[in-house]
PDB file of C-alpha atoms and ligand atoms in Angstrom:
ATOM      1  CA  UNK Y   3      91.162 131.390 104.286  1.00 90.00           C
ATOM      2  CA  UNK Y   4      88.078 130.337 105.947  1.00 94.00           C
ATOM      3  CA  UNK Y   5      88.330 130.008 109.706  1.00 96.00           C
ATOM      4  CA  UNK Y   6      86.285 126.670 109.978  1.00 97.00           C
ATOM      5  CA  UNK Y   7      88.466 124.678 106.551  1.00 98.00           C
ATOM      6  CA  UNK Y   8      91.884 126.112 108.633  1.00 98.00           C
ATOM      7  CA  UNK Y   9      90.458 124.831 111.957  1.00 98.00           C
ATOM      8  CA  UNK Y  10      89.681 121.596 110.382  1.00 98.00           C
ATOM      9  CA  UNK Y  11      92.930 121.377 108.643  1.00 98.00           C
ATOM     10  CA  UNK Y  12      95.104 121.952 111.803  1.00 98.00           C
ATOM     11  CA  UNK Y  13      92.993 118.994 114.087  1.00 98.00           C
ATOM     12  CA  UNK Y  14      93.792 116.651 110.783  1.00 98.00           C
ATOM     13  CA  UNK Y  15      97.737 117.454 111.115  1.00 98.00           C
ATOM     14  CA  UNK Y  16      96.853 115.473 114.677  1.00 98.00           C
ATOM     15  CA  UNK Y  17      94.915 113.185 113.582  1.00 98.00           C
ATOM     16  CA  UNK Y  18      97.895 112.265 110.795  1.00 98.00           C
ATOM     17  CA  UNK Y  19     100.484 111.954 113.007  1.00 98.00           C
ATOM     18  CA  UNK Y  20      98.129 110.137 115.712  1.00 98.00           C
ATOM     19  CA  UNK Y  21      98.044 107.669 112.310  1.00 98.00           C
ATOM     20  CA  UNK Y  22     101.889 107.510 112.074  1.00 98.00           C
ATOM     21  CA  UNK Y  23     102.212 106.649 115.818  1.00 98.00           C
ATOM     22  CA  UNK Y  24      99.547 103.935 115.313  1.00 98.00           C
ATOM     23  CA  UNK Y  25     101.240 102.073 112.608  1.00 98.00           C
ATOM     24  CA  UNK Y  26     104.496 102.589 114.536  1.00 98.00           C
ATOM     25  CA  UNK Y  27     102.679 100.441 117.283  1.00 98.00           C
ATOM     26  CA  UNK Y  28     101.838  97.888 114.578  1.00 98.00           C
ATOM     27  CA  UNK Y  29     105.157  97.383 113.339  1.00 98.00           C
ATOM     28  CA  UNK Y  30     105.933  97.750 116.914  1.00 98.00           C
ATOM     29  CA  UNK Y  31     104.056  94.350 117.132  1.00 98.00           C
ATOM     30  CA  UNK Y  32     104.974  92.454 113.931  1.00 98.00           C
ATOM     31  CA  UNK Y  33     108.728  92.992 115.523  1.00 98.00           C
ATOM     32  CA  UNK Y  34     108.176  91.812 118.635  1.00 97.00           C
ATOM     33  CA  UNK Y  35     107.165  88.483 116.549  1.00 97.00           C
ATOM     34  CA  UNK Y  36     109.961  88.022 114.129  1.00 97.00           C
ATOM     35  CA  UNK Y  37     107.762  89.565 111.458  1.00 98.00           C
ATOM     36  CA  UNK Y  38     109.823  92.144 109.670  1.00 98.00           C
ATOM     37  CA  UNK Y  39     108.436  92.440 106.389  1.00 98.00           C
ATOM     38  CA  UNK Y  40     105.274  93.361 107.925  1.00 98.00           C
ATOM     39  CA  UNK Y  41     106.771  95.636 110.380  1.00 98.00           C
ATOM     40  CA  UNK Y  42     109.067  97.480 107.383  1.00 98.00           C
ATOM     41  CA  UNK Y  43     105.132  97.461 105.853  1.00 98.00           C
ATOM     42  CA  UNK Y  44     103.689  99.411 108.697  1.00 98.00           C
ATOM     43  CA  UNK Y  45     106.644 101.930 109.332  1.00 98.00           C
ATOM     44  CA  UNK Y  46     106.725 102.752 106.023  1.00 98.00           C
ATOM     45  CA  UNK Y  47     102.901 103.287 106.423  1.00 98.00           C
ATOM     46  CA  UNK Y  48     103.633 105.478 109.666  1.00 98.00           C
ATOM     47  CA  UNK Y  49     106.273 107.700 107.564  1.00 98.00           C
ATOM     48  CA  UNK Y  50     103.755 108.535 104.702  1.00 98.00           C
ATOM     49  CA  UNK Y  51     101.529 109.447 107.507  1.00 98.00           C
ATOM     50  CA  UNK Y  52     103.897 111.980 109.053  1.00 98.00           C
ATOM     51  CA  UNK Y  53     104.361 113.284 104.931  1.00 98.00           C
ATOM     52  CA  UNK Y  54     100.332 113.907 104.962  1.00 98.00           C
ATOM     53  CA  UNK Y  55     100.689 115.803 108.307  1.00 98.00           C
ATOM     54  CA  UNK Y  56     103.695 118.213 106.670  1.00 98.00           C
ATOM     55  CA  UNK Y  57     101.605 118.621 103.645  1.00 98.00           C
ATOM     56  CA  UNK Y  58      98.848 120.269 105.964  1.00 98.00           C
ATOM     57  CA  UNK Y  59     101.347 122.050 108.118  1.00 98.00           C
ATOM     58  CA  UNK Y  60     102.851 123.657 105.128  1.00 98.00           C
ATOM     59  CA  UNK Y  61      99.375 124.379 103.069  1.00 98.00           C
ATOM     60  CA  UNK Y  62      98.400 125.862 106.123  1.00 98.00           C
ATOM     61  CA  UNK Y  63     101.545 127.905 106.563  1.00 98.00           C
ATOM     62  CA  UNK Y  64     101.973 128.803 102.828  1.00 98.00           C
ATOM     63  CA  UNK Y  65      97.942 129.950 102.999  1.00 98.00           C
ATOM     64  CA  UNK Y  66      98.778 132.707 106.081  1.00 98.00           C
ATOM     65  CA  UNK Y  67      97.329 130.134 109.125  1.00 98.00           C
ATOM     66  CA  UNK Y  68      98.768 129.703 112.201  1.00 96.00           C
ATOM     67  CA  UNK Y  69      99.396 126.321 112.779  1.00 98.00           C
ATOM     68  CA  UNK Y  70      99.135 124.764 116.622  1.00 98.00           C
ATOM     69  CA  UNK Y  71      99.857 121.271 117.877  1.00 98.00           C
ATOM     70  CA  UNK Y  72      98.267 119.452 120.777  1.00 96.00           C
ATOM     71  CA  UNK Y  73      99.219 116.041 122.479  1.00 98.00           C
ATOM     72  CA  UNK Y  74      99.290 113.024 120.512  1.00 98.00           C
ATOM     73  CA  UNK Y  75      96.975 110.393 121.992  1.00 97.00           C
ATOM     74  CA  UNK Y  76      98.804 107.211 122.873  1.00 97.00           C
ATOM     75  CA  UNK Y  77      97.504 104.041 120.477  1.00 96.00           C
ATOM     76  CA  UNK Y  78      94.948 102.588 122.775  1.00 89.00           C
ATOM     77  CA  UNK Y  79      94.445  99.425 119.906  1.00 91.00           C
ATOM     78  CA  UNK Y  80      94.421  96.018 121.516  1.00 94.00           C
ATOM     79  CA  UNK Y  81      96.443  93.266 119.736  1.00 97.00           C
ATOM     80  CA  UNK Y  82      96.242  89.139 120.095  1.00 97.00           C
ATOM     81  CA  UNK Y  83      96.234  87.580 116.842  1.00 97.00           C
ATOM     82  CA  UNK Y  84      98.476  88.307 113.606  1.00 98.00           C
ATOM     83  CA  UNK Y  85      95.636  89.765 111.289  1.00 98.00           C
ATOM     84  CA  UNK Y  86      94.688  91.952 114.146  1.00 98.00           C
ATOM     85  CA  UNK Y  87      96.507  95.100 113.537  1.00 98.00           C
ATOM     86  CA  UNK Y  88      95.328  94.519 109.372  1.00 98.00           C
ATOM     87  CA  UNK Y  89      92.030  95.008 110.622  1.00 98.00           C
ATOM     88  CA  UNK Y  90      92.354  97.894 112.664  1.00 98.00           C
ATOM     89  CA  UNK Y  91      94.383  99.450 109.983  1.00 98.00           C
ATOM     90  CA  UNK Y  92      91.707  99.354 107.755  1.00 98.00           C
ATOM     91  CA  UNK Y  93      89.153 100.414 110.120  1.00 98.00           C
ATOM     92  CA  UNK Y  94      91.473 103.249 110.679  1.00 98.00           C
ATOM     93  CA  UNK Y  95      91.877 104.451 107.236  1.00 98.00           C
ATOM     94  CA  UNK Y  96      87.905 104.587 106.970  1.00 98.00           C
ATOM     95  CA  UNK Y  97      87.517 106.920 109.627  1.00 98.00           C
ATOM     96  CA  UNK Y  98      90.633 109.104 108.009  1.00 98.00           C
ATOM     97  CA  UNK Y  99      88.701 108.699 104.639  1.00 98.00           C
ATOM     98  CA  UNK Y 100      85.475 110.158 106.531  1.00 98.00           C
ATOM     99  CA  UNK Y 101      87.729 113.207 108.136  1.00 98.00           C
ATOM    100  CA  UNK Y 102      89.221 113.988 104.761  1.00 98.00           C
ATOM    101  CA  UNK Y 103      85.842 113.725 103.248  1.00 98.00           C
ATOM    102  CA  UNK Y 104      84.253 116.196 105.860  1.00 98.00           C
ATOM    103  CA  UNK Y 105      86.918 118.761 105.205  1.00 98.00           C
ATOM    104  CA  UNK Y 106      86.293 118.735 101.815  1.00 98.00           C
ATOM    105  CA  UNK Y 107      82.382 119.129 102.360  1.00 98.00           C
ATOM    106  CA  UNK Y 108      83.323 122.575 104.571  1.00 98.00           C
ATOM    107  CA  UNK Y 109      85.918 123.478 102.011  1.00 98.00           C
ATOM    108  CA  UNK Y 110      83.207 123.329  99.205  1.00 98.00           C
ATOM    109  CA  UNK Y 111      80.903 125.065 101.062  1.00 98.00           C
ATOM    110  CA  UNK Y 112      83.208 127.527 101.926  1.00 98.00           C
ATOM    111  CA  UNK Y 113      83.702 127.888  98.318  1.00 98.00           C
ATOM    112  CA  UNK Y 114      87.321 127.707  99.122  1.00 97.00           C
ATOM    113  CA  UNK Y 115      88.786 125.696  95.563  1.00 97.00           C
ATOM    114  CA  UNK Y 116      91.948 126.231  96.801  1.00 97.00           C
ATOM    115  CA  UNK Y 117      92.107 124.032  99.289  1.00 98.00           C
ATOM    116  CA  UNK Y 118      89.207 121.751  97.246  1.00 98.00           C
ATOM    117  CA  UNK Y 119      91.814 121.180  94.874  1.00 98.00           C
ATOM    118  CA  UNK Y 120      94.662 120.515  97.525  1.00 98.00           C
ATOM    119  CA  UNK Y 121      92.219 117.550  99.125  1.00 98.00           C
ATOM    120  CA  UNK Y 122      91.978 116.281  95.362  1.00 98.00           C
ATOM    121  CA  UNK Y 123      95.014 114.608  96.425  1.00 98.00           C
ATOM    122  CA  UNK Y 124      94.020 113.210  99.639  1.00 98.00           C
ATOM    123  CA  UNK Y 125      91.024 112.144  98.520  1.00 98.00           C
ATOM    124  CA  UNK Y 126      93.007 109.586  95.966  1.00 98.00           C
ATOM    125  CA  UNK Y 127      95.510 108.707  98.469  1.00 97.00           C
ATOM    126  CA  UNK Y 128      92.534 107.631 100.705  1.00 98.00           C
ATOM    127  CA  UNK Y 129      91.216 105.415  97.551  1.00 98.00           C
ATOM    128  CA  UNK Y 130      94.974 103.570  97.918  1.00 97.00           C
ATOM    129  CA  UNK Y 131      95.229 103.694 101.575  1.00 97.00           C
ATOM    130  CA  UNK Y 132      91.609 101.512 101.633  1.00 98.00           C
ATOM    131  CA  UNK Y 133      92.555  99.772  98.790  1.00 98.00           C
ATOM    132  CA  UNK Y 134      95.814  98.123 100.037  1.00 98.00           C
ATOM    133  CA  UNK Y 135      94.826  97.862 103.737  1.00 98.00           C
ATOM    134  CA  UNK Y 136      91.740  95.828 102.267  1.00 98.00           C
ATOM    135  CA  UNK Y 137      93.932  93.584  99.573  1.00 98.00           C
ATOM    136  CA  UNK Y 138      96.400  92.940 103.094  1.00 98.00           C
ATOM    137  CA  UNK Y 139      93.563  91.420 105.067  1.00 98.00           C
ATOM    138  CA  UNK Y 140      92.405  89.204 101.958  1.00 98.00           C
ATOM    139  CA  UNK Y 141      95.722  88.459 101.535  1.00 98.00           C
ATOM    140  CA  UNK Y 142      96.186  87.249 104.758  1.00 98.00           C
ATOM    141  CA  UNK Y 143      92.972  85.323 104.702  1.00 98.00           C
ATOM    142  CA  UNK Y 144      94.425  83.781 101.496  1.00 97.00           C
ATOM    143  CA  UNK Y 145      97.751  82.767 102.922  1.00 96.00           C
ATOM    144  CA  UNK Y 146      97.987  83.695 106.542  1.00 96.00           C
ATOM    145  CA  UNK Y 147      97.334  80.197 107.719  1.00 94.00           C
ATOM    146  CA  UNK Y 148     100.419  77.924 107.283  1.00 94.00           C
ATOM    147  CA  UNK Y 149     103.824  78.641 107.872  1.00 97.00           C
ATOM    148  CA  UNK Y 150     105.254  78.929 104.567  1.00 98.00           C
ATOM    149  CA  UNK Y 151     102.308  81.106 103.520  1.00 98.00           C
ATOM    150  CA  UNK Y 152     103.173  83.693 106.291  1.00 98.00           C
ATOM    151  CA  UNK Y 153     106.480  83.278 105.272  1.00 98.00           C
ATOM    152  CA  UNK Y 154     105.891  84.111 101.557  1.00 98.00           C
ATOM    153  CA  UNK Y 155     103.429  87.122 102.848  1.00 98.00           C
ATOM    154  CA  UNK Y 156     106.579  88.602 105.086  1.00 98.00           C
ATOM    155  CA  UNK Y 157     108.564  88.134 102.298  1.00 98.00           C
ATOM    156  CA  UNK Y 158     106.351  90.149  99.475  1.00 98.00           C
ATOM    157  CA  UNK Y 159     105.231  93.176 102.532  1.00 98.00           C
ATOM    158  CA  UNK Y 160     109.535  93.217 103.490  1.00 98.00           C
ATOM    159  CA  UNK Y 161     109.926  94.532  99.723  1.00 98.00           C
ATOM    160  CA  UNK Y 162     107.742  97.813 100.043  1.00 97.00           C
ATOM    161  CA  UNK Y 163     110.103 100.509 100.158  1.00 98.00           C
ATOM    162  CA  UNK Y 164     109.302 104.375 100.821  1.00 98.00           C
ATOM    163  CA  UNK Y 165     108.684 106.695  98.281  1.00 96.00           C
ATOM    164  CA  UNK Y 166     107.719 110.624  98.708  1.00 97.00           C
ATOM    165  CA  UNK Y 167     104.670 111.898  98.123  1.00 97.00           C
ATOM    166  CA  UNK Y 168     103.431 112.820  94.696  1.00 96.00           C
ATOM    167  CA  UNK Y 169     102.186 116.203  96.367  1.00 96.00           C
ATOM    168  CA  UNK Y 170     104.385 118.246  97.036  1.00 92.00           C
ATOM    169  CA  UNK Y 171     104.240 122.118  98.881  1.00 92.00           C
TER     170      UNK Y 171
HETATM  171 FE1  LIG T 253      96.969 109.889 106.095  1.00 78.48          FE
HETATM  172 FE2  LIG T 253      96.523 106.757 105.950  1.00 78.48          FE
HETATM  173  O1  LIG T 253      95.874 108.500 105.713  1.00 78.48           O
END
C-alpha cells in the first residue's frame, strides 16, 4: 500500500476519534442544560465517529499497515448559546469532508482503487454528516426560539437511535 494513502489514513483514525470526543463535549453541554434529546443526538454522533475510526484501523490492518495512535487533543470549542455547538458541528464536519477528500486525491494519485473504493463510503457519509448538521441549525433557526419549540426540537433529536455502519471490514 502506498506509504503516503497509509500515513494519511492512520492521522484520520485521530482525527475521528478527536470528532467523537468533540461531540461527547457537546452532549456534554446539552446535559448540563436539561437538554437530552440533543445530548442522546450528539453521543450518538460521537459513537459513529469512533465506528469511522475502527473502519480505518481495520482497513489499515487488513491491508498489512501498522497502525499507531497519538494523544487525542482535548476539545478546545467555546460554548455560550444553545445553537452554538450546531454550528461548530457543522464547521467541523467541513473540515472532516476536506480531510476525507484529500485522502482520496493521494489515493487516486497513488492509483491505489482499493482504498479509492473504501473512501466511496466516506465520501457519502460526509454528504449526510453535512447534510443533517446543516438541516439541525435551520431547524433550530426555525424553532429554537420559544419554549415549546425547543421543546418539540428535544423531543424529535431524543428519538435518533444508533445504528452500525453500512461499511463494514
Ligand atoms: Fe467521521 Fe462526522 O465524520
Amino acid at each position: 500500500m502506498d506509504k503516503k494513502v497509509a500515513g494519511l489514513l492512520n492521522d484520520q483514525i485521530n482525527k475521528e476519534l478527536y470528532s467523537a470526543y468533540l461531540y461527547l463535549d457537546m452532549a456534554n453541554f446539552y446535559s448540563g442544560r436539561g437538554l437530552d434529546g440533543f445530548a442522546n443526538w450528539y453521543e450518538i454522533q460521537a459513537k459513529e465517529e469512533q465506528d469511522h475510526a475502527m473502519l480505518m484501523y481495520k482497513y489499515l490492518h487488513n491491508n498489512g499497515q501498522t497502525v499507531t495512535l497519538g494523544a487525542i487533543a482535548k476539545p478546545d470549542k467555546e460554548f455560550q448559546a444553545l445553537s452554538d455547538p450546531l454550528e461548530a458541528a457543522h464547521e467541523h464536519e467541513q473540515y472532516v469532508t476536506s480531510l476525507i477528500n484529500a485522502i482520496y486525491d493521494a489515493a487516486q494519485e497513488a492509483r491505489d482503487h482499493r482504498t479509492v473504493q473504501f473512501l466511496d463510503w466516506f465520501i457519502k457519509e460526509q454528504g449526510e454528516e453535512e447534510k443533517n448538521s446543516a438541516d439541525l441549525i435551520t431547524k433550530m433557526g426555525l424553532f429554537g426560539g420559544d419554549a415549546k419549540g425547543l421543546y418539540m426540537l428535544n423531543s424529535e433529536l431524543a428519538g435518533r437511535a444508533y445504528s452500525a455502519p453500512s461499511l463494514q471490514l
